[in-house]
Coordinates of C-alpha atoms and ligand atoms in Angstrom, one line a residue:
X1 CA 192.3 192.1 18.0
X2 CA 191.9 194.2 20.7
X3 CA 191.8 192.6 23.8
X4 CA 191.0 194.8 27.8
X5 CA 192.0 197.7 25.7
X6 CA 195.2 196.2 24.4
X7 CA 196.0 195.8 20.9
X8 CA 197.1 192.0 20.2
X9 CA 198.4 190.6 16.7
X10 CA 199.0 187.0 16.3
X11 CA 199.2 184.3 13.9
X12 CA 196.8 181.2 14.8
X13 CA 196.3 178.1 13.7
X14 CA 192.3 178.4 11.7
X15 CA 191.1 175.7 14.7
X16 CA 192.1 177.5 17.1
X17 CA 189.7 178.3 19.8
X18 CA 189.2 182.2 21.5
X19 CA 189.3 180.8 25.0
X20 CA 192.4 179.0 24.4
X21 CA 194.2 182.2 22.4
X22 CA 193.5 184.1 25.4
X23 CA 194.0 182.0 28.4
X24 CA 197.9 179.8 26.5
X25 CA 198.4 182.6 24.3
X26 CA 198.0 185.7 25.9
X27 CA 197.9 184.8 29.5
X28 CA 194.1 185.8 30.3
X29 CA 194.0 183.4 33.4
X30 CA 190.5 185.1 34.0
X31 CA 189.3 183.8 31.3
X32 CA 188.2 180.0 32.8
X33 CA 187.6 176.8 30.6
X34 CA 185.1 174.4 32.2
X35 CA 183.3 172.5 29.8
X36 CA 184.9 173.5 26.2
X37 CA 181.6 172.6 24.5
X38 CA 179.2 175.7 25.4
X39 CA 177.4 174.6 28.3
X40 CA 179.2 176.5 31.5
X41 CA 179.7 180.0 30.6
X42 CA 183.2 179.9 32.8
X43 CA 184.5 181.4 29.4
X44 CA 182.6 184.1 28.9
X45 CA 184.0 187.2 27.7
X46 CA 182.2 190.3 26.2
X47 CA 182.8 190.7 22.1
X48 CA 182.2 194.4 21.1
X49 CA 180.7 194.5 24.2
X50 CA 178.2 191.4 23.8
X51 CA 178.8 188.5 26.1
X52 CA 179.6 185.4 24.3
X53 CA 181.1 182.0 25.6
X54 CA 185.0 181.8 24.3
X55 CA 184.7 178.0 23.7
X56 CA 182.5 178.6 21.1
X57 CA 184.7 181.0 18.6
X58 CA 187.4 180.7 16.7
X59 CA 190.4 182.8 17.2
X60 CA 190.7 184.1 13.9
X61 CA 186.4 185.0 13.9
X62 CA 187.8 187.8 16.6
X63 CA 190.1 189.4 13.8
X64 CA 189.8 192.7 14.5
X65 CA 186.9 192.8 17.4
X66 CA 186.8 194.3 20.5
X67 CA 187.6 191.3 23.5
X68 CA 186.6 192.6 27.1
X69 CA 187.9 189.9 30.3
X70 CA 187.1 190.0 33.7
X71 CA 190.6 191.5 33.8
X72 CA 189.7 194.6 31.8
X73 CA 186.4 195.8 33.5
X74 CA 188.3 198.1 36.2
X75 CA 188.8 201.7 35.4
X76 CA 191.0 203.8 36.8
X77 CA 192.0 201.3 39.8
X78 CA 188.4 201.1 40.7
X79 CA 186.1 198.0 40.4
X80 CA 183.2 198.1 38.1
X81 CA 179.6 198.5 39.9
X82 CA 179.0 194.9 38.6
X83 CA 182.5 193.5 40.6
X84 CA 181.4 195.6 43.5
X85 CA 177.6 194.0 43.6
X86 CA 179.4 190.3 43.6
X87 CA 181.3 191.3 46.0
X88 CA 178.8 192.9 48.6
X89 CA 176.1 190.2 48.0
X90 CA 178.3 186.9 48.3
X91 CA 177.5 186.8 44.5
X92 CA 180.8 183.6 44.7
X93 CA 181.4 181.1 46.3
X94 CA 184.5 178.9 44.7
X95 CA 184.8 181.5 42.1
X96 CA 185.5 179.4 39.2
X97 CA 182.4 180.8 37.5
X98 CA 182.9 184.5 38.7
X99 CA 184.1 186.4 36.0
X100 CA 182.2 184.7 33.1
X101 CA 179.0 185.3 35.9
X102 CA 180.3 189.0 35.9
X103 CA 180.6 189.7 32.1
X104 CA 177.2 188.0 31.6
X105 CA 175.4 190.2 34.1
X106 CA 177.1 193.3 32.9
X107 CA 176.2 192.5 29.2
X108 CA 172.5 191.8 30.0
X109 CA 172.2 195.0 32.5
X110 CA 173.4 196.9 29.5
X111 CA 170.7 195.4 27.1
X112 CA 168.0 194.8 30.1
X113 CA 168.4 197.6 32.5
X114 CA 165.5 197.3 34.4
X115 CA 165.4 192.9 34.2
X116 CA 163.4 191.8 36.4
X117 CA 164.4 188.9 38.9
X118 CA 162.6 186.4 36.5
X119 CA 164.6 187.8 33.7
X120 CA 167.9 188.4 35.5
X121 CA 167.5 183.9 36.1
X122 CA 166.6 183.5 32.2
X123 CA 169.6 186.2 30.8
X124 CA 172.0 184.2 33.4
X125 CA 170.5 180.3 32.8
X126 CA 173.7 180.1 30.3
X127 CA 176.3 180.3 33.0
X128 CA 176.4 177.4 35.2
X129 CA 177.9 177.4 39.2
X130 CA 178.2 174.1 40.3
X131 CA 178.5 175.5 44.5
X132 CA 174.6 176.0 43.1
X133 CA 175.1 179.9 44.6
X134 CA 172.8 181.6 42.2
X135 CA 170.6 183.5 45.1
X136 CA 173.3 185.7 45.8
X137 CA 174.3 185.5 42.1
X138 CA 170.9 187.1 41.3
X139 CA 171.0 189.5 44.3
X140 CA 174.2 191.2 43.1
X141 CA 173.0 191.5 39.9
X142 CA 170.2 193.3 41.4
X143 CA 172.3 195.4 43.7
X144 CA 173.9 196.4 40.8
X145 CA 171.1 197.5 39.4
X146 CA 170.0 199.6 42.5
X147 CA 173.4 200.9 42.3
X148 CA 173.3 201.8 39.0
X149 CA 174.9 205.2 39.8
X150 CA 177.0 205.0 42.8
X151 CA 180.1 206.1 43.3
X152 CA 182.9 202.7 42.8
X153 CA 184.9 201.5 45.7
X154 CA 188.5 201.3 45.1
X155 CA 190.0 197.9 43.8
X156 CA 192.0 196.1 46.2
Ligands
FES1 S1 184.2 176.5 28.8 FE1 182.9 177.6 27.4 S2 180.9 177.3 28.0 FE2 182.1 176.0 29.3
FES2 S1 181.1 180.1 42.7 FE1 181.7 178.0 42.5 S2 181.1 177.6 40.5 FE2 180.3 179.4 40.9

């Protein structure tokens, strides 16, 4: 597989889950585990580009796909819009469901452009933060959206 642009080979045991092949195997510590049973979304990672929860595939069902982390959406040194919007809008609080909140956003931005708060809630209501910080969560996704075509900040 492919993982943040890398290629990865590796033999895995068939019960082996994604999240846990990237996080013990390939040391993807942005990759978060929460609930392991598809309720949180701290997992999330895009597959060929579609967000999907880690805890609910199998290692070997990502033979030879396309795995995107939080760790791989920079270019270039500079933060994705979507990283930037979190950041500008308080989007976090704890953090712990940052980067699955990120990946989820940025996958249904990409099939939703124009989602409209009532949309952005129902596209997100798979990812859970438990500091209960979804206003700003939904507000930098919308900044995002405004921001569609501005120029990225550097990352720091
Ligand atoms: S750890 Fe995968 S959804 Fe919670
Ligand atoms: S920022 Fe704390 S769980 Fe979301």
């Amino acid at each position: 597989m492919t993982v943040d642009g890398s290629a990865h080979v590796a033999e895995v045991e068939p019960r082996l889950l994604l999240l846990h092949h990237l996080r013990e195997n390939l040391g993807i510590g942005g990759v978060h585990s929460g609930c392991n049973t598809t309720n949180c979304g701290a997992c999330t990672i895009l597959l060929d580009g579609e967000s999907v929860k880690s805890c609910t595939v199998l290692a070997v069902q990502a033979d030879g796909h396309e795995i995107t982390t939080v760790q791989g959406i920079t270019e270039n040194g500079l933060w994705h819009p979507m990283q930037q919007a979190f950041h500008e809008a308080h989007g976090l609080q704890c953090g712990y469901c940052t980067p699955g909140m990120i990946l989820a956003s940025i996958s249904l931005l990409k099939e939703k452009p124009d989602a409209s708060e009532e949309e952005i809630r129902e596209g997100l209501e798979g990812n859970l933060c438990r500091c209960t910080g979804y206003e700003n969560i939904v507000k930098a996704v919308q900044m995002a959206q405004a921001h569609a075509n501005r120029q990225p900040a550097p990352a720091s």
